[in-house]
CSV table of C-alpha atoms and ligand atoms in Angstrom, one decimal:
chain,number,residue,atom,x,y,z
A,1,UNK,CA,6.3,-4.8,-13.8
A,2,UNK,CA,5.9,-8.7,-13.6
A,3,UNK,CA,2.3,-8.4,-14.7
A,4,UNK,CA,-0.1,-5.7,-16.5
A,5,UNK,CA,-1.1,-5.0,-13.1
A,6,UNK,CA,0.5,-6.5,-10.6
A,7,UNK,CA,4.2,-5.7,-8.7
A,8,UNK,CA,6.4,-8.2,-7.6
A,9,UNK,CA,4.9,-8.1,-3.9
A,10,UNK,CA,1.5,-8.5,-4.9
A,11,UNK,CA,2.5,-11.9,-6.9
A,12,UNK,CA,4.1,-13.8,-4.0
A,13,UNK,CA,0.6,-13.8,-1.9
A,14,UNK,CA,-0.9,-15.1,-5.1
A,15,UNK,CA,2.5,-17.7,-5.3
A,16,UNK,CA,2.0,-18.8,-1.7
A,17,UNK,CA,-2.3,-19.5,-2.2
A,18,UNK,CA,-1.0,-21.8,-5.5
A,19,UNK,CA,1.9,-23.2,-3.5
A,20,UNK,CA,-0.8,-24.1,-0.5
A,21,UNK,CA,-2.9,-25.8,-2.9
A,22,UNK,CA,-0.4,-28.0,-4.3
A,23,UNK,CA,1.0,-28.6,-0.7
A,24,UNK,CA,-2.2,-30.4,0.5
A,25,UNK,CA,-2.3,-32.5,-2.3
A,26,UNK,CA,1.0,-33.5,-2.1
A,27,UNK,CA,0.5,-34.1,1.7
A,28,UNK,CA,-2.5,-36.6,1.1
A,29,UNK,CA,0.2,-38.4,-0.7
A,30,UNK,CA,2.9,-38.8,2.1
A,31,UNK,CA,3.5,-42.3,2.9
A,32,UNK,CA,1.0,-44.2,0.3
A,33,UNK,CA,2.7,-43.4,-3.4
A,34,UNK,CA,4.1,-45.7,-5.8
A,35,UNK,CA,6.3,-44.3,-8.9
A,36,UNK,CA,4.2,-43.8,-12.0
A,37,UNK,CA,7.1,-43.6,-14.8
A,38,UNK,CA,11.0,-44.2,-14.4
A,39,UNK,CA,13.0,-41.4,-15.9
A,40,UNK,CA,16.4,-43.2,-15.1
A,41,UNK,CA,18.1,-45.6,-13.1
A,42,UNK,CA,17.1,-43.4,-9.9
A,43,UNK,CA,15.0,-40.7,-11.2
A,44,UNK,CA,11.0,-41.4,-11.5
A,45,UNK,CA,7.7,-39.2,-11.0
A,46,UNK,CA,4.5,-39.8,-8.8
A,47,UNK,CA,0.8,-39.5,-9.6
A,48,UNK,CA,0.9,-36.3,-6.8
A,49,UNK,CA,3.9,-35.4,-8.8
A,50,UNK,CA,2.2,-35.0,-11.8
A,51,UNK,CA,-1.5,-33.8,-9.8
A,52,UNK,CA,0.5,-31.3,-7.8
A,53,UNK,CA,2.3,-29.5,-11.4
A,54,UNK,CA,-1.2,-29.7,-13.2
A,55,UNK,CA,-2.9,-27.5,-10.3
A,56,UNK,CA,0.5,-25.4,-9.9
A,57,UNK,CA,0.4,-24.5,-13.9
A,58,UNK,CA,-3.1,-24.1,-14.5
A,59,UNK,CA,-3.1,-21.8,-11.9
A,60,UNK,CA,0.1,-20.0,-12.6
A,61,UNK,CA,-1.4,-19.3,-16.5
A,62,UNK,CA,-5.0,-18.3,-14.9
A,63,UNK,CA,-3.1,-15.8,-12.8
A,64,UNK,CA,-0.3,-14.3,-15.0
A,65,UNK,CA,-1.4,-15.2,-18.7
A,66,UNK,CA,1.5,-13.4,-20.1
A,67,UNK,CA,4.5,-15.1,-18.0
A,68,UNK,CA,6.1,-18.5,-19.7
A,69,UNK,CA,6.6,-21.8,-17.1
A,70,UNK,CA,9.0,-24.4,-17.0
A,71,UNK,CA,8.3,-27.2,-15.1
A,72,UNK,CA,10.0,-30.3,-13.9
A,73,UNK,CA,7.3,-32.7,-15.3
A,74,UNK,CA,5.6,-31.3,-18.1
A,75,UNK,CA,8.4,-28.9,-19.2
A,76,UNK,CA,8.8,-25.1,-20.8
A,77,UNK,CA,5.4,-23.7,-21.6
A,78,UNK,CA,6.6,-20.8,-23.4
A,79,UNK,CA,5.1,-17.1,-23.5
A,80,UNK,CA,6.0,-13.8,-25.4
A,81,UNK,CA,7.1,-11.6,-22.6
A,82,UNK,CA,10.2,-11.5,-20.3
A,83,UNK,CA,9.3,-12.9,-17.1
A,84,UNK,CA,8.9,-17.3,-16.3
A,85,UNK,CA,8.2,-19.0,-13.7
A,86,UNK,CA,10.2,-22.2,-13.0
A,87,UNK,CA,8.2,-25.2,-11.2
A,88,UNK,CA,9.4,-28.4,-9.1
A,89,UNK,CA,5.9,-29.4,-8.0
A,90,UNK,CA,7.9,-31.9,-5.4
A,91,UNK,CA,11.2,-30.9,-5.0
A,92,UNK,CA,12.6,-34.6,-3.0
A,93,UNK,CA,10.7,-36.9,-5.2
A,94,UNK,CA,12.8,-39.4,-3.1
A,95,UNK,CA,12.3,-38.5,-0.1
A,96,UNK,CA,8.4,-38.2,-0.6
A,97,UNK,CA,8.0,-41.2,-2.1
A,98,UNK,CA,9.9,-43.4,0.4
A,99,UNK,CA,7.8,-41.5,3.4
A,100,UNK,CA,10.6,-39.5,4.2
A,101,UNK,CA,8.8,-35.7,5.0
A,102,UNK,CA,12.1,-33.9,3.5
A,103,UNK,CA,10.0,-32.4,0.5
A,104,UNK,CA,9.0,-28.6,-0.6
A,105,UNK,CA,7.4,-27.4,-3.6
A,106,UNK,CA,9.2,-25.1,-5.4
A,107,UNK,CA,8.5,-21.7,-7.2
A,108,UNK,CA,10.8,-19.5,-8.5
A,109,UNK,CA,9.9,-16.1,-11.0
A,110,UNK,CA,13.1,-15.1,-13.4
A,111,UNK,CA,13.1,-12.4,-15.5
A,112,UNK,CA,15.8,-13.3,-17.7
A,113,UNK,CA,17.8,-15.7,-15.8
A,114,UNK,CA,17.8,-13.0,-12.7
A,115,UNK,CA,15.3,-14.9,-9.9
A,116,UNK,CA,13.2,-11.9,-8.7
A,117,UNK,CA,10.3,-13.5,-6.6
A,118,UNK,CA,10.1,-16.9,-4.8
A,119,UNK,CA,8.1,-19.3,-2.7
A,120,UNK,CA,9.2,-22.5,-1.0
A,121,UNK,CA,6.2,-24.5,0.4
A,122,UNK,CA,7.4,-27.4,3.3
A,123,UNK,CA,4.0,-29.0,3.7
A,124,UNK,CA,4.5,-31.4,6.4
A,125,UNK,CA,5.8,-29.0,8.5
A,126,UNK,CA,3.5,-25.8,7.4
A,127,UNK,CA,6.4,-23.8,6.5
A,128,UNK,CA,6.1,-21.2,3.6
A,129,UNK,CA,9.7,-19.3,2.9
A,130,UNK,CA,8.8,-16.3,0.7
A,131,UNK,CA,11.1,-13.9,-1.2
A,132,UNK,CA,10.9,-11.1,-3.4
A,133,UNK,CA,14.1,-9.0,-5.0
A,134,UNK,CA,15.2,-6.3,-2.6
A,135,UNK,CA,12.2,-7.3,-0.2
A,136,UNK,CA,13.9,-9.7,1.9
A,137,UNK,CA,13.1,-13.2,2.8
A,138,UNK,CA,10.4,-14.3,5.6
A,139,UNK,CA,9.3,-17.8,6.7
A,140,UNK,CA,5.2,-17.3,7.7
A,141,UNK,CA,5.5,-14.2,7.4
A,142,UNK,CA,8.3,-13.4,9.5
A,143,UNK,CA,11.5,-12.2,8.3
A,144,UNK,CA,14.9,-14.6,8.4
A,145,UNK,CA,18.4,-14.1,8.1
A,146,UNK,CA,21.6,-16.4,7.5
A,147,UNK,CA,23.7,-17.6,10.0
A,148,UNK,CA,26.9,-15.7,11.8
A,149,UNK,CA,29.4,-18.9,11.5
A,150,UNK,CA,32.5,-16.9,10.2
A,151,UNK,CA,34.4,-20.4,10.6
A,152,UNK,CA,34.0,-23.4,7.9
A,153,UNK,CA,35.6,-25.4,10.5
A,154,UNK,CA,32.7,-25.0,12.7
A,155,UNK,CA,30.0,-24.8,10.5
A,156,UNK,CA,27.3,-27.1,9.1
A,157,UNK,CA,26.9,-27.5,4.9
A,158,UNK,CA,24.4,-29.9,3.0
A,159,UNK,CA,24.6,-31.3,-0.6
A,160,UNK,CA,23.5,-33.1,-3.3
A,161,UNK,CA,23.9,-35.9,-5.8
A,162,UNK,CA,22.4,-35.9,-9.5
A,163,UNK,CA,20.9,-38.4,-10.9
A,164,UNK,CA,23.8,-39.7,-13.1
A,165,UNK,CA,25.9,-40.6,-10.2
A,166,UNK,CA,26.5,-43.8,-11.0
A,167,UNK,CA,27.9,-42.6,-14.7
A,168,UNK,CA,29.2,-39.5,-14.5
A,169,UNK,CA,32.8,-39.2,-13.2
A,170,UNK,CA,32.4,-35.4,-11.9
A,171,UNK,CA,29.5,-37.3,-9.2
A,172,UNK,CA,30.3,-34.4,-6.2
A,173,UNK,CA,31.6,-37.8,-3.5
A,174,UNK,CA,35.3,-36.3,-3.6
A,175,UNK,CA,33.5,-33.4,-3.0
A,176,UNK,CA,31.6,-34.4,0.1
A,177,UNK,CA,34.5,-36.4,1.8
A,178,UNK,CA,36.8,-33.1,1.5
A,179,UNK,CA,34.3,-31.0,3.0
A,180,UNK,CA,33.8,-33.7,5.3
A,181,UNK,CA,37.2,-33.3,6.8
A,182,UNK,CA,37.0,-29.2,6.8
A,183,UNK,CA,33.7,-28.2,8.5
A,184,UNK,CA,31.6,-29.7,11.5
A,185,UNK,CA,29.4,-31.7,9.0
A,186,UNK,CA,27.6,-32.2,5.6
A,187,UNK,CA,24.3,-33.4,5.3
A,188,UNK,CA,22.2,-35.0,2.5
A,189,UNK,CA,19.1,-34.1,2.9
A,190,UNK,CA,17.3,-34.5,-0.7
A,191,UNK,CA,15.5,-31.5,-1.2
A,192,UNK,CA,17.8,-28.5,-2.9
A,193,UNK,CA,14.7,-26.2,-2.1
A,194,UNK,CA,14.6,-26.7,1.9
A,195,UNK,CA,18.9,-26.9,1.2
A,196,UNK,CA,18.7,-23.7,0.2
A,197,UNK,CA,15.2,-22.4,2.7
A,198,UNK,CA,17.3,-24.0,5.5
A,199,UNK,CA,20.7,-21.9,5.0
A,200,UNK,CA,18.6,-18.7,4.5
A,201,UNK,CA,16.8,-19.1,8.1
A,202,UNK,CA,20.1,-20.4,9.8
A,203,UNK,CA,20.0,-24.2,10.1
A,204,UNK,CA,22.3,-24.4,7.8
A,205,UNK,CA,25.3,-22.3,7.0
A,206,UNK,CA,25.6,-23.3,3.4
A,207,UNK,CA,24.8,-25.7,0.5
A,208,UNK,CA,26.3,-26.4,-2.7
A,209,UNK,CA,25.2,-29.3,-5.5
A,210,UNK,CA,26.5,-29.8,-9.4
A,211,UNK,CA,24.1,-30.8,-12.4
A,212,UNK,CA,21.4,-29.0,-10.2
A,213,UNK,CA,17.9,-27.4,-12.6
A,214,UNK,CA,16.6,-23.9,-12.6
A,215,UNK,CA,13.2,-25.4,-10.9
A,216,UNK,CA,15.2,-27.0,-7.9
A,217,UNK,CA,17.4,-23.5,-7.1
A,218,UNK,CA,15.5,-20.4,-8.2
A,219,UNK,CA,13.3,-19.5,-5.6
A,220,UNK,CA,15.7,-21.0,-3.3
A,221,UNK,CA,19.1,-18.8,-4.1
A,222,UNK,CA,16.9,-15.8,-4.3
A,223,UNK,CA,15.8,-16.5,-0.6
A,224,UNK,CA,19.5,-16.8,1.0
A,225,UNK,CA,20.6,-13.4,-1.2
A,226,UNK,CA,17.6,-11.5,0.2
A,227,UNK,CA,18.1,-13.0,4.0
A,228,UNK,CA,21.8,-11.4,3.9
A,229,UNK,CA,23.0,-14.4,2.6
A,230,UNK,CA,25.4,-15.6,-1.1
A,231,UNK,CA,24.5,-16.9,-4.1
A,232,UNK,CA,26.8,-18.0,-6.8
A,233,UNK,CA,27.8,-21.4,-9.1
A,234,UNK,CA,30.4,-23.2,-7.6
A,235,UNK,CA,32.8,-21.0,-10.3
A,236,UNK,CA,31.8,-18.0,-8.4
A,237,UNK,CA,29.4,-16.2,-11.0
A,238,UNK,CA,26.8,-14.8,-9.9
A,239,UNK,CA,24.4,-16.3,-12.6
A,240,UNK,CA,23.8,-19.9,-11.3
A,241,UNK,CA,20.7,-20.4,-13.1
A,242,UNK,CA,22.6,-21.2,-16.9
A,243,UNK,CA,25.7,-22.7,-15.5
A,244,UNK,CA,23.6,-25.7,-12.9
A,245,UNK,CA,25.7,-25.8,-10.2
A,246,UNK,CA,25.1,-23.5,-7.2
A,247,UNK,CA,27.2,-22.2,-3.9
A,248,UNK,CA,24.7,-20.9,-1.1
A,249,UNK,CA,26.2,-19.3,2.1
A,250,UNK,CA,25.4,-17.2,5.3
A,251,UNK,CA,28.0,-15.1,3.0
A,252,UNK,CA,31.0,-15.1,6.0
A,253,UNK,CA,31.8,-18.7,4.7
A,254,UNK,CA,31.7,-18.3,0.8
A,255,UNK,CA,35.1,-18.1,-0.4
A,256,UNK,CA,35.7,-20.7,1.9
A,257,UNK,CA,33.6,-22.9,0.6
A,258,UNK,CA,34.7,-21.9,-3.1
A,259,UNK,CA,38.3,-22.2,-2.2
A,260,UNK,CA,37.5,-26.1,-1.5
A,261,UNK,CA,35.5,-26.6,-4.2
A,262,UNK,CA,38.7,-24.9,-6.2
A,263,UNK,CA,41.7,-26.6,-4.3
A,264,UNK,CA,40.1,-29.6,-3.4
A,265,UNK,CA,42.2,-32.0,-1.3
A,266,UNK,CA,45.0,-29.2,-1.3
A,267,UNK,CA,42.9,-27.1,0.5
A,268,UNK,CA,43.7,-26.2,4.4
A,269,UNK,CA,42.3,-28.5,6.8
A,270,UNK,CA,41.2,-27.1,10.3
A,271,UNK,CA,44.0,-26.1,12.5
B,1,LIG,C1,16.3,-33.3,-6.2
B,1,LIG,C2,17.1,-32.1,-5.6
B,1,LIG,C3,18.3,-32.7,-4.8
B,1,LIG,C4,19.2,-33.5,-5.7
B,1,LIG,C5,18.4,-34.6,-6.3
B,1,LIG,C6,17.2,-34.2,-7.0
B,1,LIG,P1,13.9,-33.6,-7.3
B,1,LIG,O1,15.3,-32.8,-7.0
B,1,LIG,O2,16.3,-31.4,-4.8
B,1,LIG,O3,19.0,-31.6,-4.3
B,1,LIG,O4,20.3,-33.9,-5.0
B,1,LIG,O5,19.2,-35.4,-7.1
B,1,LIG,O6,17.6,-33.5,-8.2
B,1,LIG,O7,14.3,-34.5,-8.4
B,1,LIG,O8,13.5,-34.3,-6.1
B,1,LIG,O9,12.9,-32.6,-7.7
């Protein structure tokens, strides 16, 4: 039991009503935010950044006293017992600060490093994604499933970059151009939460990023797994929570996509 007296479908109402909250104040912010503090060449943080993680926090330790957080901007605040929450208060800090409405907030519940309850919050576009282990997945309320694309050929992927890009040699752009050439498309849309939201409601068919963080993936992975969908690393575990990379698929595609990701430029193109 996540809680002393709450079950793991009583916490995702109480998830969403947080995830709300946060959602308008990041909304106020759309279009008018300048970058408080730099945290690399390409990396900073906002004022509704940092606003939107002190509501989500202070109401995540009202509600559940006993479960530890980690958080994107004010990091691990720990607890005694088995279950944390892990935060991105604005997952596409980019995006959001450059106007661009590609942003969600982001909370996942582990116990362990298993992801057993999740809520992505798209505020722009009023669209909560909600998951719960063996529950299923449901956007509003409504429940969602992956995509039938059996083909890789035909289907549509996104991705990611990390921050250290420019430095580190492993950067994910072989990646994208190979995939290029082997599906219908990629796309980079800067949010691994909506990545991952998107492929478990069908607009996708799969997503996969390297040097990713538990807060950006958690409630997100969980999503696609309980809307029939597959989550792995890119190695093929099924822990991607330790090893920060992840694979997400409609499930018909993931050895596919693995098998790229694997082979690289020897791997089949389209016929
Ligand atoms: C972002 C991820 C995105 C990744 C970016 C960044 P943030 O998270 O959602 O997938 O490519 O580099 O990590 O920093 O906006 O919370």
């Amino acid at each position: 039991m996540p809680g002393k007296d709450t079950t793991v479908s009583d916490i995702l109402p109480i998830a969403e009503a947080i995830a709300r909250r946060a959602g308008a104040i990041v909304r106020e912010g759309l279009g008018r935010v300048h970058p408080v503090r730099q945290k690399g060449a390409i990396d900073f943080v906002t004022e509704f950044d940092q606003r939107a993680e002190e509501l989500i926090v202070s109401s995540l330790q009202r509600e559940f006293p006993e479960h530890a957080i980690l958080a994107e901007e004010s990091g691990h605040h720990p607890r005694t017992g088995e279950y944390q929450w892990v935060v991105d208060p604005i997952d596409g800090t980019t995006n959001f600060a450059h106007g661009l409405p590609l942003f969600a907030i982001s909370l996942g519940l582990l116990r362990g490093n298993v992801p057993v309850a999740g809520v992505i919050y798209d505020p722009r576009h009023e669209e909560m994604f909600s998951a719960a282990l063996g529950r299923g997945a449901s956007l509003n309320g409504r429940p969602i499933r992956v995509s039938s694309q059996p083909d890789l050929g035909q289907a549509l992927l996104a991705t990611g970059f990390a921050y250290d890009i420019r430095t580190n040699p492993r950067n994910n752009l072989a990646q994208f151009a190979q995939f290029q050439l082997r599906t219908q498309g990629v796309r980079r849309l800067g949010s691994a939460a909506l990545d991952c939201a998107w492929t478990a409601l069908g607009r996708l068919d799969g997503y996969w990023e390297f040097g990713i963080k538990p807060w950006d993936v958690a409630a997100g992975g969980l999503l696609v797994r309980e809307a029939g969908g597959r989550t792995t690393s890119t190695a093929g575990d099924e822990d991607f929570i330790a090893p920060g990379t992840i694979v997400v698929s409609n499930g018909l595609l993931h050895e596919q996509i693995l098998r790229v990701l694997r082979e690289g430029d020897a791997a089949p193109l389209p016929k």
